[in-house]
Short mmCIF file of N, CA and C in Angstrom, two decimals:
data_model
loop_
_atom_site.label_atom_id
_atom_site.label_comp_id
_atom_site.label_asym_id
_atom_site.label_seq_id
_atom_site.Cartn_x
_atom_site.Cartn_y
_atom_site.Cartn_z
N MET A 785 7.74 9.43 31.94
CA MET A 785 8.42 8.18 31.23
C MET A 785 7.91 8.31 30.00
N SER A 786 9.03 8.33 28.99
CA SER A 786 8.63 8.57 27.55
C SER A 786 8.68 7.25 26.92
N PHE A 787 7.69 7.13 26.11
CA PHE A 787 7.43 5.88 25.35
C PHE A 787 8.06 5.91 24.08
N SER A 788 8.54 6.90 23.53
CA SER A 788 9.18 7.10 22.34
C SER A 788 10.22 6.37 21.77
N HIS A 789 11.18 6.04 22.98
CA HIS A 789 12.55 5.09 22.63
C HIS A 789 11.84 3.81 22.93
N GLN A 790 12.21 2.89 22.01
CA GLN A 790 12.09 1.44 22.37
C GLN A 790 13.63 1.03 22.56
N PRO A 791 13.66 -0.37 23.36
CA PRO A 791 14.84 -0.98 23.38
C PRO A 791 15.41 -1.37 22.11
N ALA A 792 16.84 -1.57 22.32
CA ALA A 792 17.41 -1.94 21.10
C ALA A 792 17.15 -3.27 20.64
N ALA A 793 16.64 -4.04 21.29
CA ALA A 793 16.16 -5.39 21.06
C ALA A 793 14.71 -5.62 19.92
N LEU A 794 13.89 -4.37 20.52
CA LEU A 794 12.61 -4.47 19.65
C LEU A 794 12.92 -3.75 18.42
N LYS A 795 13.80 -2.75 18.35
CA LYS A 795 14.05 -1.74 17.16
C LYS A 795 14.66 -2.58 15.98
N SER A 796 15.38 -3.45 16.44
CA SER A 796 16.32 -4.18 15.12
C SER A 796 15.25 -4.98 14.33
N PRO A 797 14.47 -5.66 14.94
CA PRO A 797 13.48 -6.57 14.02
C PRO A 797 12.58 -5.40 13.03
N LEU A 798 12.07 -4.52 13.63
CA LEU A 798 11.14 -3.71 13.15
C LEU A 798 12.11 -2.88 11.95
N ARG A 799 13.13 -2.42 12.37
CA ARG A 799 14.11 -1.85 11.31
C ARG A 799 14.42 -2.72 10.10
N HIS A 800 14.54 -3.94 10.33
CA HIS A 800 14.79 -4.86 9.15
C HIS A 800 13.76 -5.19 8.29
N VAL A 801 12.39 -5.25 8.83
CA VAL A 801 11.37 -5.27 8.23
C VAL A 801 11.15 -3.97 7.38
N ALA A 802 11.32 -2.89 8.01
CA ALA A 802 11.04 -1.57 7.19
C ALA A 802 12.23 -1.45 6.01
N LEU A 803 13.43 -1.92 6.34
CA LEU A 803 14.14 -1.46 5.11
C LEU A 803 14.20 -2.73 4.15
N ARG A 804 13.41 -3.92 4.30
CA ARG A 804 13.31 -4.99 3.39
C ARG A 804 12.17 -4.35 2.72
N ARG A 805 11.06 -3.83 3.23
CA ARG A 805 9.95 -3.41 2.60
C ARG A 805 10.17 -2.03 1.72
N ARG A 806 11.10 -1.32 2.24
CA ARG A 806 11.44 -0.23 1.31
C ARG A 806 12.41 -0.67 -0.10
N ARG A 807 13.35 -1.56 0.20
CA ARG A 807 13.84 -2.29 -0.66
C ARG A 807 13.01 -2.89 -1.79
N ARG A 808 12.17 -3.65 -1.43
CA ARG A 808 11.11 -4.23 -2.55
C ARG A 808 10.35 -3.16 -3.13
N SER A 809 9.93 -2.16 -2.53
CA SER A 809 9.26 -0.87 -3.24
C SER A 809 10.01 -0.52 -4.38
N ARG A 810 11.15 -0.29 -4.14
CA ARG A 810 12.43 0.45 -4.96
C ARG A 810 12.55 -0.52 -6.03
N LEU A 811 12.73 -1.77 -5.67
CA LEU A 811 12.73 -2.68 -7.15
C LEU A 811 11.38 -2.98 -8.05
N VAL A 812 10.15 -2.93 -7.18
CA VAL A 812 9.22 -2.69 -8.18
C VAL A 812 8.99 -1.60 -8.60
N ALA A 813 9.21 -0.44 -8.07
CA ALA A 813 9.11 0.69 -9.03
C ALA A 813 10.16 0.84 -10.01
N ALA A 814 11.20 0.24 -9.96
CA ALA A 814 12.12 0.29 -11.26
C ALA A 814 11.80 -0.90 -12.22
N ALA A 815 11.30 -2.02 -11.75
CA ALA A 815 10.86 -2.89 -12.75
C ALA A 815 9.83 -2.08 -13.51
N VAL A 816 8.61 -1.78 -12.61
CA VAL A 816 7.53 -1.09 -13.48
C VAL A 816 8.24 0.03 -14.61
N SER A 817 8.98 0.81 -14.01
CA SER A 817 9.63 2.13 -14.81
C SER A 817 10.32 1.51 -16.03
N PHE A 818 11.15 0.52 -15.93
CA PHE A 818 11.74 -0.33 -16.90
C PHE A 818 10.54 -1.00 -18.12
N ALA A 819 9.72 -1.36 -17.48
CA ALA A 819 8.58 -2.13 -18.55
C ALA A 819 8.12 -0.80 -19.36
N LEU A 820 7.70 0.18 -18.40
CA LEU A 820 7.23 1.19 -19.31
C LEU A 820 7.88 1.84 -20.15
N ALA A 821 9.14 1.88 -19.99
CA ALA A 821 9.93 2.52 -20.76
C ALA A 821 10.38 1.61 -21.91
N PHE A 822 10.37 0.39 -21.99
CA PHE A 822 10.44 -0.89 -22.71
C PHE A 822 9.24 -0.85 -23.86
N GLY A 823 8.29 -0.69 -23.38
CA GLY A 823 7.01 -0.63 -24.18
C GLY A 823 6.94 0.63 -25.09
N CYS A 824 7.09 1.74 -24.38
CA CYS A 824 7.12 2.80 -24.94
C CYS A 824 7.98 2.94 -26.25
N VAL A 825 9.42 2.71 -26.16
CA VAL A 825 10.10 2.48 -27.29
C VAL A 825 9.85 1.67 -27.99
N GLY A 826 9.24 0.44 -27.62
CA GLY A 826 8.82 -0.62 -28.56
C GLY A 826 7.45 -0.38 -29.23
N ALA A 827 6.70 0.78 -28.54
CA ALA A 827 5.56 1.14 -29.44
C ALA A 827 6.04 2.20 -30.47
N LEU A 828 6.85 2.68 -30.05
CA LEU A 828 7.27 3.70 -31.31
C LEU A 828 8.42 2.88 -32.31
N LEU A 829 8.80 1.70 -32.37
CA LEU A 829 9.41 1.03 -33.46
C LEU A 829 8.57 0.46 -34.10
N LEU A 830 7.46 -0.07 -33.45
CA LEU A 830 6.80 -1.29 -34.14
C LEU A 830 5.42 -0.79 -34.73
N GLY A 831 4.94 -1.28 -35.82
CA GLY A 831 3.67 -0.94 -36.42
C GLY A 831 3.74 -1.18 -37.98
N ASP A 832 2.67 -0.59 -38.66
CA ASP A 832 2.76 -0.70 -40.12
C ASP A 832 4.17 -0.46 -40.91
N LEU A 833 4.76 0.49 -40.34
CA LEU A 833 6.19 1.01 -40.82
C LEU A 833 7.15 0.95 -39.65
N PRO A 834 7.78 -0.63 -39.71
CA PRO A 834 8.72 -0.76 -38.44
C PRO A 834 9.95 0.34 -38.76
N LEU A 835 10.49 0.81 -37.80
CA LEU A 835 11.22 1.64 -37.81
C LEU A 835 12.65 1.31 -36.91
N SER A 836 13.96 1.57 -37.20
CA SER A 836 14.93 1.22 -36.30
C SER A 836 15.07 2.38 -35.43
N LEU A 837 15.86 2.20 -34.05
CA LEU A 837 15.90 3.11 -33.33
C LEU A 837 16.76 4.29 -33.75
N GLY A 838 17.73 4.26 -34.57
CA GLY A 838 18.39 5.41 -35.26
C GLY A 838 17.45 6.29 -35.77
N GLU A 839 16.18 5.58 -36.60
CA GLU A 839 15.49 6.45 -37.57
C GLU A 839 14.51 7.21 -36.48
N VAL A 840 14.01 6.66 -35.34
CA VAL A 840 13.23 6.90 -34.29
C VAL A 840 13.88 8.24 -33.44
N ALA A 841 15.21 8.04 -33.18
CA ALA A 841 16.06 9.01 -32.65
C ALA A 841 16.08 10.23 -33.57
N ALA A 842 16.21 10.00 -34.66
CA ALA A 842 16.22 11.23 -35.84
C ALA A 842 15.07 11.98 -35.95
N CYS A 843 14.02 11.43 -35.55
CA CYS A 843 12.76 11.95 -35.56
C CYS A 843 12.65 13.06 -34.52
N PHE A 844 13.29 13.01 -33.40
CA PHE A 844 13.29 13.96 -32.26
C PHE A 844 14.25 14.96 -32.43
N ALA A 845 15.07 15.09 -33.42
CA ALA A 845 15.74 16.24 -33.96
C ALA A 845 15.27 17.47 -34.06
N PRO A 846 15.68 18.60 -33.76
CA PRO A 846 14.97 19.98 -33.64
C PRO A 846 14.36 20.25 -34.97
N ASP A 847 15.44 19.87 -36.13
CA ASP A 847 14.91 20.37 -37.54
C ASP A 847 13.74 19.41 -37.71
N SER A 848 13.97 18.29 -37.56
CA SER A 848 12.70 17.14 -37.80
C SER A 848 11.47 17.36 -37.30
N ILE A 849 11.56 18.29 -36.00
CA ILE A 849 10.36 18.60 -35.07
C ILE A 849 9.60 19.84 -36.03
N ARG A 850 10.63 20.87 -36.34
CA ARG A 850 10.04 21.81 -36.89
C ARG A 850 9.52 21.40 -38.43
N ALA A 851 10.04 20.55 -39.03
CA ALA A 851 9.57 20.28 -40.52
C ALA A 851 7.93 19.59 -40.35
N VAL A 852 8.05 18.90 -39.55
CA VAL A 852 6.80 17.88 -39.04
C VAL A 852 5.75 19.15 -38.75
N ALA A 853 6.09 20.00 -37.85
CA ALA A 853 5.10 21.29 -37.49
C ALA A 853 4.68 22.02 -38.80
N ALA A 854 5.49 22.08 -39.57
CA ALA A 854 5.35 23.07 -40.80
C ALA A 854 4.59 22.29 -41.89
N GLY A 855 4.48 20.84 -41.65
CA GLY A 855 3.66 19.97 -42.67
C GLY A 855 4.62 19.55 -43.76
N ASP A 856 6.10 19.86 -43.43
CA ASP A 856 6.84 18.86 -44.51
C ASP A 856 7.76 18.16 -43.41
N GLY A 857 8.76 17.63 -44.18
CA GLY A 857 9.44 16.44 -43.45
C GLY A 857 9.20 15.09 -43.88
N ASP A 858 9.98 14.30 -43.21
CA ASP A 858 10.25 12.82 -43.45
C ASP A 858 8.97 12.19 -43.20
N PHE A 859 8.45 11.16 -43.97
CA PHE A 859 7.24 10.38 -43.62
C PHE A 859 7.38 9.82 -42.42
N ALA A 860 8.58 9.14 -42.06
CA ALA A 860 9.04 8.48 -40.66
C ALA A 860 8.87 9.69 -39.22
N ALA A 861 9.06 10.60 -39.70
CA ALA A 861 9.07 11.60 -38.62
C ALA A 861 7.58 11.88 -38.65
N HIS A 862 6.89 12.02 -39.48
CA HIS A 862 5.36 12.35 -39.31
C HIS A 862 4.75 11.43 -38.60
N VAL A 863 4.95 9.92 -38.79
CA VAL A 863 4.45 8.82 -38.34
C VAL A 863 4.84 8.73 -36.88
N VAL A 864 5.96 8.90 -36.36
CA VAL A 864 6.47 9.18 -35.03
C VAL A 864 5.73 9.97 -34.09
N LEU A 865 5.94 11.37 -34.75
CA LEU A 865 5.64 12.75 -33.97
C LEU A 865 4.15 12.81 -33.92
N THR A 866 3.48 12.54 -35.09
CA THR A 866 2.16 12.83 -34.93
C THR A 866 1.03 11.55 -34.93
N TRP A 867 1.29 10.32 -35.13
CA TRP A 867 0.66 8.99 -34.64
C TRP A 867 1.13 8.52 -33.67
N ARG A 868 2.24 8.02 -33.67
CA ARG A 868 2.72 7.04 -32.33
C ARG A 868 2.81 7.67 -31.07
N LEU A 869 3.58 8.92 -31.14
CA LEU A 869 4.09 9.52 -29.82
C LEU A 869 2.45 10.09 -29.20
N PRO A 870 1.79 10.73 -29.88
CA PRO A 870 0.36 11.12 -29.05
C PRO A 870 -0.35 9.93 -28.41
N ARG A 871 -0.13 8.66 -29.20
CA ARG A 871 -1.25 7.53 -28.93
C ARG A 871 -0.29 7.22 -27.58
N ILE A 872 1.09 7.06 -27.45
CA ILE A 872 1.69 6.23 -26.33
C ILE A 872 1.53 7.63 -25.28
N LEU A 873 1.75 8.83 -25.36
CA LEU A 873 1.54 9.36 -24.36
C LEU A 873 0.09 9.84 -23.70
N ALA A 874 -0.97 9.51 -24.54
CA ALA A 874 -2.45 9.27 -24.11
C ALA A 874 -2.57 7.91 -23.52
N ALA A 875 -1.87 6.87 -23.88
CA ALA A 875 -1.94 5.90 -23.16
C ALA A 875 -1.52 5.47 -21.59
N VAL A 876 -0.32 6.44 -21.64
CA VAL A 876 0.59 6.44 -20.30
C VAL A 876 -0.48 7.34 -19.11
N ALA A 877 -0.78 8.41 -19.77
CA ALA A 877 -1.74 9.15 -19.25
C ALA A 877 -2.85 8.91 -18.72
N PHE A 878 -3.60 8.01 -19.49
CA PHE A 878 -4.99 7.14 -19.27
C PHE A 878 -4.72 6.19 -18.35
N GLY A 879 -3.61 5.35 -18.52
CA GLY A 879 -3.24 4.28 -17.61
C GLY A 879 -2.95 4.73 -16.17
N ALA A 880 -2.16 5.93 -16.03
CA ALA A 880 -1.94 6.55 -14.73
C ALA A 880 -3.31 7.06 -14.11
N ALA A 881 -4.58 7.48 -14.74
CA ALA A 881 -5.31 8.13 -14.33
C ALA A 881 -6.24 7.06 -13.64
N LEU A 882 -6.24 5.94 -14.47
CA LEU A 882 -6.93 4.71 -14.05
C LEU A 882 -6.38 3.96 -12.88
N GLY A 883 -5.09 4.00 -12.62
CA GLY A 883 -4.51 3.39 -11.65
C GLY A 883 -4.71 4.37 -10.28
N LEU A 884 -4.78 5.67 -10.59
CA LEU A 884 -4.92 6.77 -9.34
C LEU A 884 -6.43 6.65 -8.82
N SER A 885 -7.57 6.43 -10.13
CA SER A 885 -8.56 6.32 -9.59
C SER A 885 -8.92 5.05 -8.64
N GLY A 886 -8.50 4.09 -9.26
CA GLY A 886 -8.51 2.81 -8.37
C GLY A 886 -7.94 2.77 -6.81
N ALA A 887 -6.90 3.68 -6.75
CA ALA A 887 -6.15 3.61 -5.43
C ALA A 887 -6.94 4.32 -4.71
N LEU A 888 -7.41 5.39 -5.40
CA LEU A 888 -8.55 6.45 -4.49
C LEU A 888 -9.60 5.82 -4.28
N PHE A 889 -10.12 4.90 -4.96
CA PHE A 889 -11.55 4.19 -4.55
C PHE A 889 -11.21 3.35 -3.39
N GLN A 890 -10.41 2.62 -3.69
CA GLN A 890 -9.70 1.73 -2.39
C GLN A 890 -9.47 2.34 -0.98
N ILE A 891 -8.96 3.82 -1.23
CA ILE A 891 -8.91 4.33 0.06
C ILE A 891 -10.04 4.98 0.57
N LEU A 892 -10.95 5.48 -0.37
CA LEU A 892 -12.26 6.11 0.30
C LEU A 892 -13.11 4.84 0.61
N THR A 893 -13.10 3.59 -0.05
CA THR A 893 -14.02 2.56 0.63
C THR A 893 -13.15 2.00 1.80
N ARG A 894 -11.83 2.36 2.17
CA ARG A 894 -11.13 1.86 3.24
C ARG A 894 -11.09 0.02 2.90
N ASN A 895 -10.99 -0.34 1.69
CA ASN A 895 -11.11 -1.88 1.33
C ASN A 895 -10.03 -2.08 0.49
N PRO A 896 -9.02 -2.84 0.94
CA PRO A 896 -7.92 -3.00 -0.26
C PRO A 896 -8.46 -4.12 -1.25
N LEU A 897 -9.40 -4.32 -1.29
CA LEU A 897 -9.88 -5.18 -2.33
C LEU A 897 -11.01 -4.52 -3.17
N GLY A 898 -11.33 -3.34 -2.60
CA GLY A 898 -12.49 -2.77 -3.12
C GLY A 898 -12.51 -2.15 -4.75
N SER A 899 -13.11 -2.45 -5.35
CA SER A 899 -13.13 -1.98 -6.57
C SER A 899 -14.66 -2.12 -7.29
N PRO A 900 -14.93 -1.14 -8.25
CA PRO A 900 -16.34 -1.18 -8.68
C PRO A 900 -17.10 -2.30 -8.83
N ASP A 901 -16.16 -3.40 -9.56
CA ASP A 901 -16.99 -4.58 -9.84
C ASP A 901 -17.23 -5.49 -8.87
N ILE A 902 -16.12 -5.58 -7.88
CA ILE A 902 -16.35 -6.13 -6.70
C ILE A 902 -17.57 -5.91 -5.86
N ILE A 903 -17.63 -4.59 -5.64
CA ILE A 903 -18.62 -4.07 -4.77
C ILE A 903 -20.06 -3.98 -5.48
N GLY A 904 -20.33 -3.84 -6.66
CA GLY A 904 -21.32 -3.91 -7.40
C GLY A 904 -21.97 -2.83 -8.37
N PHE A 905 -20.74 -1.91 -8.51
CA PHE A 905 -21.49 -0.45 -8.99
C PHE A 905 -21.74 -0.80 -10.64
N ASN A 906 -20.67 -1.80 -10.87
CA ASN A 906 -20.56 -2.05 -12.40
C ASN A 906 -22.13 -2.80 -12.82
N ALA A 907 -22.56 -3.67 -12.02
CA ALA A 907 -23.75 -4.30 -12.32
C ALA A 907 -24.65 -3.59 -12.21
N GLY A 908 -24.86 -2.54 -11.33
CA GLY A 908 -26.20 -1.34 -11.51
C GLY A 908 -25.84 -0.29 -12.60
N ALA A 909 -24.74 -0.39 -12.89
CA ALA A 909 -24.58 0.67 -14.06
C ALA A 909 -24.91 -0.18 -15.44
N TYR A 910 -24.71 -1.46 -15.28
CA TYR A 910 -24.98 -2.39 -16.91
C TYR A 910 -26.67 -2.31 -16.66
N THR A 911 -27.12 -2.41 -15.45
CA THR A 911 -28.68 -2.41 -15.29
C THR A 911 -29.48 -1.29 -15.87
N GLY A 912 -28.72 -0.06 -15.49
CA GLY A 912 -29.25 1.42 -16.15
C GLY A 912 -29.15 1.33 -17.57
N VAL A 913 -27.95 0.70 -17.96
CA VAL A 913 -27.90 0.76 -19.47
C VAL A 913 -29.08 -0.06 -20.01
N ILE A 914 -29.41 -1.27 -19.36
CA ILE A 914 -30.31 -2.02 -20.33
C ILE A 914 -31.35 -1.50 -20.00
N LEU A 915 -31.74 -1.13 -18.88
CA LEU A 915 -33.22 -0.05 -18.47
C LEU A 915 -33.49 0.90 -19.75
N THR A 916 -32.25 1.81 -19.81
CA THR A 916 -32.45 2.78 -20.72
C THR A 916 -32.58 2.30 -22.07
N ARG A 917 -31.94 1.64 -22.44
CA ARG A 917 -32.05 0.93 -23.76
C ARG A 917 -33.18 0.44 -24.39
N THR A 918 -33.90 -0.28 -23.40
CA THR A 918 -35.21 -0.79 -23.41
C THR A 918 -36.30 -0.15 -23.53
N PHE A 919 -36.46 0.82 -22.52
CA PHE A 919 -37.63 1.38 -22.10
C PHE A 919 -37.50 2.88 -22.88
N LEU A 920 -36.21 3.57 -23.03
CA LEU A 920 -36.40 4.95 -23.38
C LEU A 920 -35.64 5.22 -24.77
N VAL A 921 -36.08 6.05 -25.56
CA VAL A 921 -35.52 6.24 -26.84
C VAL A 921 -34.48 7.46 -26.57
N GLY A 922 -33.42 7.07 -27.18
CA GLY A 922 -32.48 7.94 -26.74
C GLY A 922 -30.83 7.73 -27.32
N GLY A 923 -30.06 8.64 -27.43
CA GLY A 923 -28.63 8.31 -27.83
C GLY A 923 -27.62 8.00 -26.72
N ALA A 924 -26.52 8.21 -26.96
CA ALA A 924 -25.38 7.92 -26.23
C ALA A 924 -25.49 9.00 -24.91
N VAL A 925 -26.16 9.95 -24.79
CA VAL A 925 -26.21 10.82 -23.73
C VAL A 925 -27.52 10.13 -22.73
N ALA A 926 -28.49 9.73 -23.28
CA ALA A 926 -29.19 9.04 -22.56
C ALA A 926 -28.79 7.55 -21.73
N VAL A 927 -27.95 7.15 -22.83
CA VAL A 927 -27.28 5.62 -22.24
C VAL A 927 -26.68 6.00 -20.96
N SER A 928 -25.63 7.01 -21.13
CA SER A 928 -24.41 7.44 -20.07
C SER A 928 -25.57 7.57 -18.82
N MET A 929 -26.51 8.38 -19.19
CA MET A 929 -27.31 9.15 -17.82
C MET A 929 -28.09 7.87 -17.11
N GLY A 930 -27.99 6.75 -17.99
CA GLY A 930 -28.96 5.44 -17.39
C GLY A 930 -27.82 5.04 -16.82
N ALA A 931 -26.44 4.64 -17.14
CA ALA A 931 -25.43 3.86 -16.42
C ALA A 931 -25.00 4.55 -15.04
N LEU A 932 -25.14 5.96 -15.00
CA LEU A 932 -25.02 6.95 -14.05
C LEU A 932 -26.13 6.58 -13.00
N ALA A 933 -26.98 6.90 -13.39
CA ALA A 933 -27.98 6.50 -12.66
C ALA A 933 -28.20 5.10 -11.85
N GLY A 934 -27.68 4.39 -12.64
CA GLY A 934 -27.80 3.01 -12.18
C GLY A 934 -26.76 2.72 -11.08
N GLY A 935 -25.60 3.28 -11.46
CA GLY A 935 -24.41 3.19 -10.34
C GLY A 935 -24.87 3.86 -9.00
N VAL A 936 -25.38 5.10 -9.40
CA VAL A 936 -25.76 5.94 -8.18
C VAL A 936 -27.03 5.02 -7.20
N VAL A 937 -27.70 4.26 -7.76
CA VAL A 937 -28.75 3.42 -7.08
C VAL A 937 -28.11 2.52 -6.35
N VAL A 938 -27.26 1.69 -6.98
CA VAL A 938 -26.54 0.71 -6.52
C VAL A 938 -25.54 1.35 -5.22
N GLY A 939 -24.95 2.59 -5.88
CA GLY A 939 -24.12 3.05 -4.24
C GLY A 939 -25.25 3.70 -3.26
N ILE A 940 -26.07 3.93 -3.39
CA ILE A 940 -27.18 4.04 -1.95
C ILE A 940 -27.71 3.07 -1.53
N MET A 941 -27.84 2.03 -2.17
CA MET A 941 -28.31 0.65 -1.84
C MET A 941 -27.04 0.05 -0.89
N ILE A 942 -25.94 -0.04 -1.33
CA ILE A 942 -24.88 -0.40 -0.61
C ILE A 942 -24.65 0.16 0.74
N TYR A 943 -24.76 1.32 0.50
CA TYR A 943 -24.84 2.25 1.56
C TYR A 943 -25.75 2.16 2.77
N ALA A 944 -26.83 1.99 2.53
CA ALA A 944 -28.14 1.69 3.50
C ALA A 944 -28.04 0.45 3.84
N LEU A 945 -27.48 -0.49 2.98
CA LEU A 945 -27.38 -2.07 3.48
C LEU A 945 -26.40 -2.12 4.65
N ALA A 946 -24.98 -1.29 4.40
CA ALA A 946 -23.80 -1.41 5.32
C ALA A 946 -23.94 -0.44 6.51
N TYR A 947 -25.06 0.55 6.78
CA TYR A 947 -25.13 1.47 7.71
C TYR A 947 -25.36 0.45 8.89
N ARG A 948 -25.03 0.54 10.04
CA ARG A 948 -25.46 -0.21 11.05
C ARG A 948 -24.70 0.85 12.07
N ASN A 949 -25.86 1.52 13.13
CA ASN A 949 -25.28 2.18 14.05
C ASN A 949 -23.84 3.12 13.66
N GLY A 950 -24.18 3.83 12.66
CA GLY A 950 -23.31 4.66 12.04
C GLY A 950 -22.29 3.90 10.92
N VAL A 951 -21.59 4.55 10.26
CA VAL A 951 -20.59 3.85 9.30
C VAL A 951 -19.47 3.86 9.94
N SER A 952 -18.84 2.44 9.52
CA SER A 952 -17.54 2.16 10.00
C SER A 952 -16.81 1.69 8.71
N GLY A 953 -15.58 1.97 8.67
CA GLY A 953 -14.28 1.97 7.71
C GLY A 953 -14.45 0.52 7.15
N PHE A 954 -13.69 -0.35 7.76
CA PHE A 954 -13.39 -1.69 7.27
C PHE A 954 -14.36 -2.85 8.03
N ARG A 955 -15.17 -3.37 7.48
CA ARG A 955 -16.04 -4.53 8.21
C ARG A 955 -15.93 -5.68 7.50
N PRO A 956 -14.82 -6.39 7.81
CA PRO A 956 -14.61 -7.91 7.19
C PRO A 956 -15.86 -8.83 7.58
N VAL A 957 -16.10 -9.55 6.64
CA VAL A 957 -17.35 -10.24 6.75
C VAL A 957 -16.74 -11.83 6.24
N SER A 958 -16.91 -12.91 6.95
CA SER A 958 -16.38 -14.18 6.33
C SER A 958 -17.63 -14.91 6.08
N TYR A 959 -17.38 -15.95 5.23
CA TYR A 959 -18.65 -16.75 4.61
C TYR A 959 -18.98 -17.57 5.99
N THR A 960 -18.05 -18.19 6.88
CA THR A 960 -18.74 -18.87 8.04
C THR A 960 -19.08 -18.02 8.60
N HIS A 961 -19.08 -16.72 9.13
CA HIS A 961 -19.93 -15.75 9.87
C HIS A 961 -21.35 -15.88 9.35
N LEU A 962 -21.41 -15.59 7.66
CA LEU A 962 -22.72 -15.77 7.25
C LEU A 962 -23.31 -16.84 7.71
N ARG A 963 -22.82 -18.15 7.28
CA ARG A 963 -23.34 -19.14 7.27
C ARG A 963 -24.05 -19.54 8.91
N ALA A 964 -23.37 -19.02 9.97
CA ALA A 964 -23.73 -19.42 11.24
C ALA A 964 -24.89 -18.49 11.43
N HIS A 965 -24.90 -17.29 10.96
CA HIS A 965 -26.21 -16.26 11.33
C HIS A 965 -27.22 -17.07 10.55
N GLU A 966 -27.06 -17.33 9.29
CA GLU A 966 -28.25 -17.84 8.24
C GLU A 966 -28.82 -18.89 8.88
N THR A 967 -27.96 -20.05 9.49
CA THR A 967 -28.69 -21.19 10.34
C THR A 967 -29.66 -20.91 11.43
N ARG A 968 -29.19 -19.92 12.06
CA ARG A 968 -30.08 -19.30 13.04
C ARG A 968 -31.47 -18.55 12.53
N GLY A 969 -31.28 -18.51 11.39
CA GLY A 969 -32.36 -17.44 10.68
C GLY A 969 -32.55 -16.29 10.63
N ASN A 970 -31.25 -15.61 11.00
CA ASN A 970 -31.34 -14.31 11.08
C ASN A 970 -29.93 -13.79 10.13
N LEU A 971 -30.01 -13.49 8.88
CA LEU A 971 -29.00 -13.02 8.27
C LEU A 971 -28.18 -11.72 8.59
N VAL A 972 -27.27 -11.70 9.17
CA VAL A 972 -26.70 -10.44 9.71
C VAL A 972 -24.97 -10.07 9.24
N CYS A 973 -24.90 -9.08 8.48
CA CYS A 973 -23.74 -8.82 7.88
C CYS A 973 -22.82 -8.06 8.82
#
């Protein structure tokens, strides 16, 4: 007997939920894309030298790009192509990298709320920086190494505290669960 086919009565509500979720995902993706495009165009137009949409569009003409690359050209084209556009592209790339790193962190910790500040890595890194600045003499490299060491120490401590007969992924702990064990004299997470 095959269990791959479900009766029509069970398929219909599941399909409706899947379609609604897919539609919502598309709407969110479209809204985020529109907001990103609107922000990028706004960043090209606004600044100490406000430009019109026509002036910005003229900056992307092949002749204007060649002139700016050769060191000549219009000041507006220079501002758009050498100052504003690289800043916008860097902001989009760094924002995407931060979003991807956050998603990977949540996947690796198997915790939808998992972020370095909630789990405690930030506090460990801050402590490493404070200890490095207080007790050691050094520049930016020493401070960075202190932050890295503090984060690693906290990561090891979290791993050691979470280890119980092997490692499991998602282990929800409620406050009432903690209070119940605390009142008995043994705090178990």
